[in-house]
Amino acid sequence: MRHVVRWWETLDRPERIVAMSLATAGVVAIVNSAVWAVAVSYMERQKTLVALSRERLPEAERETDEWPDALRAGARRGIGGRGSR
């Protein structure tokens, strides 16, 4: 830490602004990547739940490609947690 403080004190004002900008951009990039990973994971989970609910449908209902019917059937069977109310 001592080396960082010593390095920081050697910088002029414009150099400090650039250094802070780069550090801030790095933090934003890390947070953005984490949020993106969570969002993709959630979307894949929802796709999997829909696929599972379609697999549990009777063959006659499975042929139709209407999402609301498949989702309602999944909700009746308690797939996905919240839809079983």
mmCIF file of N, CA, C and O in Angstrom:
data_model
loop_
_atom_site.group_PDB
_atom_site.id
_atom_site.type_symbol
_atom_site.label_atom_id
_atom_site.label_comp_id
_atom_site.label_asym_id
_atom_site.label_seq_id
_atom_site.Cartn_x
_atom_site.Cartn_y
_atom_site.Cartn_z
ATOM 1 N N MET A 1 0.827 -1.191 0.000
ATOM 2 C CA MET A 1 0.000 0.000 0.000
ATOM 3 C C MET A 1 0.874 1.259 0.000
ATOM 4 O O MET A 1 0.526 2.241 -0.619
ATOM 5 N N ARG A 2 1.994 1.160 0.675
ATOM 6 C CA ARG A 2 2.908 2.292 0.760
ATOM 7 C C ARG A 2 3.407 2.689 -0.633
ATOM 8 O O ARG A 2 3.516 3.875 -0.942
ATOM 9 N N HIS A 3 3.636 1.690 -1.495
ATOM 10 C CA HIS A 3 4.118 1.970 -2.844
ATOM 11 C C HIS A 3 3.036 2.675 -3.675
ATOM 12 O O HIS A 3 3.337 3.559 -4.466
ATOM 13 N N VAL A 4 1.799 2.287 -3.468
ATOM 14 C CA VAL A 4 0.701 2.922 -4.192
ATOM 15 C C VAL A 4 0.560 4.377 -3.770
ATOM 16 O O VAL A 4 0.390 5.271 -4.607
ATOM 17 N N VAL A 5 0.644 4.636 -2.463
ATOM 18 C CA VAL A 5 0.527 6.012 -1.979
ATOM 19 C C VAL A 5 1.691 6.857 -2.507
ATOM 20 O O VAL A 5 1.497 7.998 -2.950
ATOM 21 N N ARG A 6 2.866 6.303 -2.495
ATOM 22 C CA ARG A 6 4.029 7.030 -2.996
ATOM 23 C C ARG A 6 3.872 7.314 -4.493
ATOM 24 O O ARG A 6 4.165 8.413 -4.951
ATOM 25 N N TRP A 7 3.393 6.322 -5.239
ATOM 26 C CA TRP A 7 3.158 6.512 -6.670
ATOM 27 C C TRP A 7 2.085 7.581 -6.896
ATOM 28 O O TRP A 7 2.228 8.433 -7.764
ATOM 29 N N TRP A 8 1.020 7.534 -6.097
ATOM 30 C CA TRP A 8 -0.084 8.492 -6.249
ATOM 31 C C TRP A 8 0.405 9.923 -6.024
ATOM 32 O O TRP A 8 -0.006 10.843 -6.725
ATOM 33 N N GLU A 9 1.278 10.110 -5.056
ATOM 34 C CA GLU A 9 1.777 11.449 -4.751
ATOM 35 C C GLU A 9 2.689 11.993 -5.844
ATOM 36 O O GLU A 9 2.878 13.205 -5.944
ATOM 37 N N THR A 10 3.246 11.128 -6.666
ATOM 38 C CA THR A 10 4.114 11.602 -7.751
ATOM 39 C C THR A 10 3.316 12.065 -8.961
ATOM 40 O O THR A 10 3.878 12.693 -9.857
ATOM 41 N N LEU A 11 2.017 11.797 -8.997
ATOM 42 C CA LEU A 11 1.200 12.149 -10.155
ATOM 43 C C LEU A 11 0.748 13.604 -10.100
ATOM 44 O O LEU A 11 0.476 14.145 -9.032
ATOM 45 N N ASP A 12 0.673 14.203 -11.286
ATOM 46 C CA ASP A 12 0.071 15.534 -11.396
ATOM 47 C C ASP A 12 -1.445 15.374 -11.399
ATOM 48 O O ASP A 12 -1.974 14.269 -11.464
ATOM 49 N N ARG A 13 -2.145 16.508 -11.374
ATOM 50 C CA ARG A 13 -3.604 16.461 -11.340
ATOM 51 C C ARG A 13 -4.201 15.754 -12.562
ATOM 52 O O ARG A 13 -5.066 14.898 -12.412
ATOM 53 N N PRO A 14 -3.787 16.069 -13.802
ATOM 54 C CA PRO A 14 -4.360 15.359 -14.957
ATOM 55 C C PRO A 14 -4.084 13.853 -14.917
ATOM 56 O O PRO A 14 -4.941 13.048 -15.285
ATOM 57 N N GLU A 15 -2.914 13.482 -14.459
ATOM 58 C CA GLU A 15 -2.580 12.059 -14.364
ATOM 59 C C GLU A 15 -3.441 11.362 -13.314
ATOM 60 O O GLU A 15 -3.847 10.211 -13.493
ATOM 61 N N ARG A 16 -3.743 12.052 -12.233
ATOM 62 C CA ARG A 16 -4.626 11.477 -11.210
ATOM 63 C C ARG A 16 -6.037 11.284 -11.754
ATOM 64 O O ARG A 16 -6.694 10.297 -11.477
ATOM 65 N N ILE A 17 -6.496 12.261 -12.542
ATOM 66 C CA ILE A 17 -7.835 12.147 -13.131
ATOM 67 C C ILE A 17 -7.898 10.937 -14.050
ATOM 68 O O ILE A 17 -8.857 10.156 -14.015
ATOM 69 N N VAL A 18 -6.867 10.748 -14.867
ATOM 70 C CA VAL A 18 -6.833 9.597 -15.777
ATOM 71 C C VAL A 18 -6.768 8.296 -14.974
ATOM 72 O O VAL A 18 -7.470 7.322 -15.286
ATOM 73 N N ALA A 19 -5.960 8.268 -13.934
ATOM 74 C CA ALA A 19 -5.846 7.061 -13.121
ATOM 75 C C ALA A 19 -7.176 6.724 -12.446
ATOM 76 O O ALA A 19 -7.591 5.548 -12.414
ATOM 77 N N MET A 20 -7.859 7.721 -11.921
ATOM 78 C CA MET A 20 -9.156 7.481 -11.289
ATOM 79 C C MET A 20 -10.197 7.044 -12.316
ATOM 80 O O MET A 20 -11.040 6.187 -12.038
ATOM 81 N N SER A 21 -10.128 7.618 -13.519
ATOM 82 C CA SER A 21 -11.051 7.227 -14.576
ATOM 83 C C SER A 21 -10.848 5.761 -14.950
ATOM 84 O O SER A 21 -11.813 5.004 -15.124
ATOM 85 N N LEU A 22 -9.604 5.350 -15.076
ATOM 86 C CA LEU A 22 -9.310 3.951 -15.409
ATOM 87 C C LEU A 22 -9.752 3.010 -14.290
ATOM 88 O O LEU A 22 -10.314 1.943 -14.548
ATOM 89 N N ALA A 23 -9.508 3.405 -13.057
ATOM 90 C CA ALA A 23 -9.918 2.564 -11.929
ATOM 91 C C ALA A 23 -11.437 2.449 -11.863
ATOM 92 O O ALA A 23 -11.985 1.361 -11.651
ATOM 93 N N THR A 24 -12.127 3.559 -12.064
ATOM 94 C CA THR A 24 -13.591 3.553 -12.039
ATOM 95 C C THR A 24 -14.143 2.702 -13.180
ATOM 96 O O THR A 24 -15.086 1.929 -12.988
ATOM 97 N N ALA A 25 -13.556 2.827 -14.358
ATOM 98 C CA ALA A 25 -13.997 2.019 -15.501
ATOM 99 C C ALA A 25 -13.799 0.527 -15.223
ATOM 100 O O ALA A 25 -14.639 -0.294 -15.607
ATOM 101 N N GLY A 26 -12.725 0.187 -14.559
ATOM 102 C CA GLY A 26 -12.492 -1.210 -14.208
ATOM 103 C C GLY A 26 -13.541 -1.748 -13.253
ATOM 104 O O GLY A 26 -14.050 -2.859 -13.430
ATOM 105 N N VAL A 27 -13.873 -0.960 -12.250
ATOM 106 C CA VAL A 27 -14.902 -1.379 -11.289
ATOM 107 C C VAL A 27 -16.263 -1.516 -11.979
ATOM 108 O O VAL A 27 -16.993 -2.493 -11.758
ATOM 109 N N VAL A 28 -16.588 -0.568 -12.836
ATOM 110 C CA VAL A 28 -17.862 -0.631 -13.561
ATOM 111 C C VAL A 28 -17.901 -1.869 -14.452
ATOM 112 O O VAL A 28 -18.931 -2.549 -14.544
ATOM 113 N N ALA A 29 -16.810 -2.192 -15.105
ATOM 114 C CA ALA A 29 -16.761 -3.373 -15.968
ATOM 115 C C ALA A 29 -16.966 -4.659 -15.170
ATOM 116 O O ALA A 29 -17.674 -5.570 -15.607
ATOM 117 N N ILE A 30 -16.389 -4.736 -13.984
ATOM 118 C CA ILE A 30 -16.549 -5.925 -13.150
ATOM 119 C C ILE A 30 -17.993 -6.065 -12.698
ATOM 120 O O ILE A 30 -18.583 -7.148 -12.758
ATOM 121 N N VAL A 31 -18.591 -4.974 -12.248
ATOM 122 C CA VAL A 31 -19.992 -5.011 -11.808
ATOM 123 C C VAL A 31 -20.905 -5.356 -12.981
ATOM 124 O O VAL A 31 -21.826 -6.170 -12.851
ATOM 125 N N ASN A 32 -20.644 -4.770 -14.139
ATOM 126 C CA ASN A 32 -21.447 -5.048 -15.320
ATOM 127 C C ASN A 32 -21.378 -6.524 -15.688
ATOM 128 O O ASN A 32 -22.394 -7.144 -16.016
ATOM 129 N N SER A 33 -20.208 -7.108 -15.631
ATOM 130 C CA SER A 33 -20.053 -8.532 -15.940
ATOM 131 C C SER A 33 -20.813 -9.397 -14.947
ATOM 132 O O SER A 33 -21.441 -10.390 -15.327
ATOM 133 N N ALA A 34 -20.768 -9.032 -13.690
ATOM 134 C CA ALA A 34 -21.474 -9.814 -12.671
ATOM 135 C C ALA A 34 -22.983 -9.727 -12.874
ATOM 136 O O ALA A 34 -23.691 -10.748 -12.806
ATOM 137 N N VAL A 35 -23.493 -8.544 -13.158
ATOM 138 C CA VAL A 35 -24.935 -8.378 -13.391
ATOM 139 C C VAL A 35 -25.345 -9.146 -14.633
ATOM 140 O O VAL A 35 -26.389 -9.809 -14.655
ATOM 141 N N TRP A 36 -24.538 -9.095 -15.681
ATOM 142 C CA TRP A 36 -24.845 -9.823 -16.906
ATOM 143 C C TRP A 36 -24.880 -11.325 -16.639
ATOM 144 O O TRP A 36 -25.772 -12.025 -17.126
ATOM 145 N N ALA A 37 -23.942 -11.833 -15.871
ATOM 146 C CA ALA A 37 -23.911 -13.261 -15.564
ATOM 147 C C ALA A 37 -25.152 -13.691 -14.787
ATOM 148 O O ALA A 37 -25.734 -14.749 -15.057
ATOM 149 N N VAL A 38 -25.589 -12.882 -13.849
ATOM 150 C CA VAL A 38 -26.798 -13.197 -13.084
ATOM 151 C C VAL A 38 -28.019 -13.184 -13.997
ATOM 152 O O VAL A 38 -28.875 -14.062 -13.921
ATOM 153 N N ALA A 39 -28.101 -12.200 -14.878
ATOM 154 C CA ALA A 39 -29.253 -12.104 -15.791
ATOM 155 C C ALA A 39 -29.309 -13.292 -16.737
ATOM 156 O O ALA A 39 -30.380 -13.878 -16.949
ATOM 157 N N VAL A 40 -28.184 -13.687 -17.287
ATOM 158 C CA VAL A 40 -28.153 -14.835 -18.195
ATOM 159 C C VAL A 40 -28.519 -16.105 -17.450
ATOM 160 O O VAL A 40 -29.273 -16.944 -17.959
ATOM 161 N N SER A 41 -28.030 -16.255 -16.255
ATOM 162 C CA SER A 41 -28.361 -17.429 -15.452
ATOM 163 C C SER A 41 -29.853 -17.501 -15.168
ATOM 164 O O SER A 41 -30.477 -18.568 -15.262
ATOM 165 N N TYR A 42 -30.453 -16.373 -14.840
ATOM 166 C CA TYR A 42 -31.887 -16.334 -14.570
ATOM 167 C C TYR A 42 -32.691 -16.683 -15.820
ATOM 168 O O TYR A 42 -33.655 -17.440 -15.761
ATOM 169 N N MET A 43 -32.289 -16.128 -16.971
ATOM 170 C CA MET A 43 -33.012 -16.421 -18.215
ATOM 171 C C MET A 43 -32.918 -17.904 -18.567
ATOM 172 O O MET A 43 -33.907 -18.512 -18.987
ATOM 173 N N GLU A 44 -31.755 -18.501 -18.383
ATOM 174 C CA GLU A 44 -31.602 -19.931 -18.674
ATOM 175 C C GLU A 44 -32.445 -20.772 -17.721
ATOM 176 O O GLU A 44 -33.030 -21.777 -18.121
ATOM 177 N N ARG A 45 -32.538 -20.360 -16.482
ATOM 178 C CA ARG A 45 -33.375 -21.082 -15.517
ATOM 179 C C ARG A 45 -34.836 -21.039 -15.939
ATOM 180 O O ARG A 45 -35.541 -22.040 -15.887
ATOM 181 N N GLN A 46 -35.284 -19.871 -16.374
ATOM 182 C CA GLN A 46 -36.676 -19.751 -16.811
ATOM 183 C C GLN A 46 -36.939 -20.580 -18.056
ATOM 184 O O GLN A 46 -37.987 -21.226 -18.170
ATOM 185 N N LYS A 47 -36.002 -20.616 -19.000
ATOM 186 C CA LYS A 47 -36.154 -21.451 -20.196
ATOM 187 C C LYS A 47 -36.234 -22.918 -19.814
ATOM 188 O O LYS A 47 -37.017 -23.675 -20.385
ATOM 189 N N THR A 48 -35.421 -23.325 -18.859
ATOM 190 C CA THR A 48 -35.437 -24.717 -18.409
ATOM 191 C C THR A 48 -36.765 -25.058 -17.749
ATOM 192 O O THR A 48 -37.319 -26.142 -17.976
ATOM 193 N N LEU A 49 -37.288 -24.160 -16.942
ATOM 194 C CA LEU A 49 -38.584 -24.415 -16.308
ATOM 195 C C LEU A 49 -39.695 -24.548 -17.343
ATOM 196 O O LEU A 49 -40.577 -25.412 -17.213
ATOM 197 N N VAL A 50 -39.656 -23.727 -18.389
ATOM 198 C CA VAL A 50 -40.661 -23.831 -19.445
ATOM 199 C C VAL A 50 -40.503 -25.152 -20.187
ATOM 200 O O VAL A 50 -41.487 -25.841 -20.485
ATOM 201 N N ALA A 51 -39.259 -25.540 -20.473
ATOM 202 C CA ALA A 51 -39.032 -26.810 -21.166
ATOM 203 C C ALA A 51 -39.516 -27.983 -20.324
ATOM 204 O O ALA A 51 -40.121 -28.927 -20.843
ATOM 205 N N LEU A 52 -39.272 -27.923 -19.023
ATOM 206 C CA LEU A 52 -39.744 -29.001 -18.140
ATOM 207 C C LEU A 52 -41.267 -29.042 -18.098
ATOM 208 O O LEU A 52 -41.869 -30.121 -18.101
ATOM 209 N N SER A 53 -41.887 -27.882 -18.071
ATOM 210 C CA SER A 53 -43.353 -27.872 -18.035
ATOM 211 C C SER A 53 -43.923 -28.404 -19.344
ATOM 212 O O SER A 53 -44.949 -29.083 -19.341
ATOM 213 N N ARG A 54 -43.257 -28.150 -20.465
ATOM 214 C CA ARG A 54 -43.716 -28.702 -21.743
ATOM 215 C C ARG A 54 -43.555 -30.220 -21.779
ATOM 216 O O ARG A 54 -44.387 -30.915 -22.347
ATOM 217 N N GLU A 55 -42.491 -30.719 -21.194
ATOM 218 C CA GLU A 55 -42.274 -32.168 -21.179
ATOM 219 C C GLU A 55 -43.321 -32.881 -20.333
ATOM 220 O O GLU A 55 -43.656 -34.025 -20.601
ATOM 221 N N ARG A 56 -43.845 -32.229 -19.352
ATOM 222 C CA ARG A 56 -44.834 -32.852 -18.466
ATOM 223 C C ARG A 56 -46.252 -32.758 -19.011
ATOM 224 O O ARG A 56 -47.164 -33.333 -18.437
ATOM 225 N N LEU A 57 -46.424 -32.022 -20.105
ATOM 226 C CA LEU A 57 -47.747 -31.908 -20.708
ATOM 227 C C LEU A 57 -48.130 -33.213 -21.394
ATOM 228 O O LEU A 57 -47.270 -33.928 -21.904
ATOM 229 N N PRO A 58 -49.435 -33.509 -21.454
ATOM 230 C CA PRO A 58 -49.868 -34.657 -22.254
ATOM 231 C C PRO A 58 -49.508 -34.434 -23.724
ATOM 232 O O PRO A 58 -49.356 -33.300 -24.177
ATOM 233 N N GLU A 59 -49.382 -35.513 -24.483
ATOM 234 C CA GLU A 59 -48.941 -35.435 -25.878
ATOM 235 C C GLU A 59 -49.836 -34.533 -26.720
ATOM 236 O O GLU A 59 -49.364 -33.790 -27.568
ATOM 237 N N ALA A 60 -51.149 -34.559 -26.486
ATOM 238 C CA ALA A 60 -52.061 -33.744 -27.286
ATOM 239 C C ALA A 60 -51.813 -32.259 -27.082
ATOM 240 O O ALA A 60 -51.862 -31.474 -28.024
ATOM 241 N N GLU A 61 -51.525 -31.864 -25.865
ATOM 242 C CA GLU A 61 -51.267 -30.446 -25.590
ATOM 243 C C GLU A 61 -49.864 -30.034 -26.010
ATOM 244 O O GLU A 61 -49.616 -28.870 -26.269
ATOM 245 N N ARG A 62 -48.947 -30.975 -26.069
ATOM 246 C CA ARG A 62 -47.557 -30.659 -26.365
ATOM 247 C C ARG A 62 -47.367 -30.221 -27.814
ATOM 248 O O ARG A 62 -46.443 -29.494 -28.130
ATOM 249 N N GLU A 63 -48.252 -30.663 -28.700
ATOM 250 C CA GLU A 63 -48.101 -30.330 -30.114
ATOM 251 C C GLU A 63 -48.326 -28.850 -30.375
ATOM 252 O O GLU A 63 -47.729 -28.285 -31.275
ATOM 253 N N THR A 64 -49.175 -28.214 -29.619
ATOM 254 C CA THR A 64 -49.383 -26.786 -29.818
ATOM 255 C C THR A 64 -48.163 -26.045 -29.296
ATOM 256 O O THR A 64 -47.561 -26.435 -28.303
ATOM 257 N N ASP A 65 -47.834 -24.993 -29.987
ATOM 258 C CA ASP A 65 -46.626 -24.247 -29.625
ATOM 259 C C ASP A 65 -46.987 -22.931 -28.946
ATOM 260 O O ASP A 65 -46.303 -21.939 -29.093
ATOM 261 N N GLU A 66 -48.082 -22.924 -28.227
ATOM 262 C CA GLU A 66 -48.512 -21.710 -27.552
ATOM 263 C C GLU A 66 -47.905 -21.657 -26.163
ATOM 264 O O GLU A 66 -48.157 -22.525 -25.337
ATOM 265 N N TRP A 67 -47.144 -20.639 -25.916
ATOM 266 C CA TRP A 67 -46.471 -20.506 -24.629
ATOM 267 C C TRP A 67 -47.430 -20.316 -23.466
ATOM 268 O O TRP A 67 -47.219 -20.903 -22.425
ATOM 269 N N PRO A 68 -48.472 -19.517 -23.587
ATOM 270 C CA PRO A 68 -49.333 -19.321 -22.417
ATOM 271 C C PRO A 68 -49.940 -20.625 -21.908
ATOM 272 O O PRO A 68 -50.022 -20.845 -20.714
ATOM 273 N N ASP A 69 -50.355 -21.536 -22.830
ATOM 274 C CA ASP A 69 -50.905 -22.811 -22.386
ATOM 275 C C ASP A 69 -49.868 -23.623 -21.625
ATOM 276 O O ASP A 69 -50.150 -24.211 -20.588
ATOM 277 N N ALA A 70 -48.653 -23.655 -22.152
ATOM 278 C CA ALA A 70 -47.591 -24.421 -21.488
ATOM 279 C C ALA A 70 -47.269 -23.823 -20.127
ATOM 280 O O ALA A 70 -47.055 -24.539 -19.149
ATOM 281 N N LEU A 71 -47.248 -22.503 -20.049
ATOM 282 C CA LEU A 71 -46.938 -21.865 -18.774
ATOM 283 C C LEU A 71 -48.067 -22.073 -17.761
ATOM 284 O O LEU A 71 -47.818 -22.288 -16.585
ATOM 285 N N ARG A 72 -49.319 -21.986 -18.240
ATOM 286 C CA ARG A 72 -50.438 -22.224 -17.321
ATOM 287 C C ARG A 72 -50.420 -23.657 -16.814
ATOM 288 O O ARG A 72 -50.667 -23.912 -15.641
ATOM 289 N N ALA A 73 -50.113 -24.602 -17.684
ATOM 290 C CA ALA A 73 -50.053 -25.999 -17.253
ATOM 291 C C ALA A 73 -48.942 -26.189 -16.229
ATOM 292 O O ALA A 73 -49.100 -26.916 -15.252
ATOM 293 N N GLY A 74 -47.801 -25.512 -16.452
ATOM 294 C CA GLY A 74 -46.707 -25.605 -15.492
ATOM 295 C C GLY A 74 -47.084 -24.994 -14.159
ATOM 296 O O GLY A 74 -46.734 -25.507 -13.104
ATOM 297 N N ALA A 75 -47.851 -23.916 -14.196
ATOM 298 C CA ALA A 75 -48.271 -23.262 -12.958
ATOM 299 C C ALA A 75 -49.238 -24.170 -12.187
ATOM 300 O O ALA A 75 -49.195 -24.238 -10.965
ATOM 301 N N ARG A 76 -50.115 -24.878 -12.904
ATOM 302 C CA ARG A 76 -51.044 -25.779 -12.219
ATOM 303 C C ARG A 76 -50.305 -26.919 -11.527
ATOM 304 O O ARG A 76 -50.716 -27.401 -10.490
ATOM 305 N N ARG A 77 -49.196 -27.320 -12.103
ATOM 306 C CA ARG A 77 -48.432 -28.433 -11.523
ATOM 307 C C ARG A 77 -47.407 -27.956 -10.492
ATOM 308 O O ARG A 77 -46.646 -28.745 -9.966
ATOM 309 N N GLY A 78 -47.340 -26.655 -10.259
ATOM 310 C CA GLY A 78 -46.430 -26.133 -9.246
ATOM 311 C C GLY A 78 -45.021 -25.950 -9.748
ATOM 312 O O GLY A 78 -44.093 -25.837 -8.973
ATOM 313 N N ILE A 79 -44.824 -25.919 -11.051
ATOM 314 C CA ILE A 79 -43.486 -25.728 -11.597
ATOM 315 C C ILE A 79 -43.175 -24.240 -11.570
ATOM 316 O O ILE A 79 -43.951 -23.412 -12.031
ATOM 317 N N GLY A 80 -42.025 -23.891 -11.037
ATOM 318 C CA GLY A 80 -41.616 -22.499 -11.016
ATOM 319 C C GLY A 80 -41.937 -21.790 -9.708
ATOM 320 O O GLY A 80 -41.626 -20.644 -9.548
ATOM 321 N N GLY A 81 -42.567 -22.476 -8.796
ATOM 322 C CA GLY A 81 -42.767 -21.900 -7.473
ATOM 323 C C GLY A 81 -43.922 -20.936 -7.379
ATOM 324 O O GLY A 81 -44.968 -21.258 -6.862
ATOM 325 N N ARG A 82 -43.789 -19.736 -7.903
ATOM 326 C CA ARG A 82 -44.755 -18.681 -7.673
ATOM 327 C C ARG A 82 -46.069 -18.919 -8.404
ATOM 328 O O ARG A 82 -47.100 -18.443 -7.998
ATOM 329 N N GLY A 83 -46.055 -19.631 -9.526
ATOM 330 C CA GLY A 83 -47.241 -19.798 -10.322
ATOM 331 C C GLY A 83 -48.259 -20.761 -9.730
ATOM 332 O O GLY A 83 -49.343 -20.935 -10.261
ATOM 333 N N SER A 84 -47.954 -21.397 -8.636
ATOM 334 C CA SER A 84 -48.847 -22.408 -8.079
ATOM 335 C C SER A 84 -49.848 -21.830 -7.097
ATOM 336 O O SER A 84 -50.521 -22.557 -6.406
ATOM 337 N N ARG A 85 -49.947 -20.515 -7.011
ATOM 338 C CA ARG A 85 -50.892 -19.886 -6.081
ATOM 339 C C ARG A 85 -52.322 -20.148 -6.459
ATOM 340 O O ARG A 85 -52.772 -20.068 -7.510
#
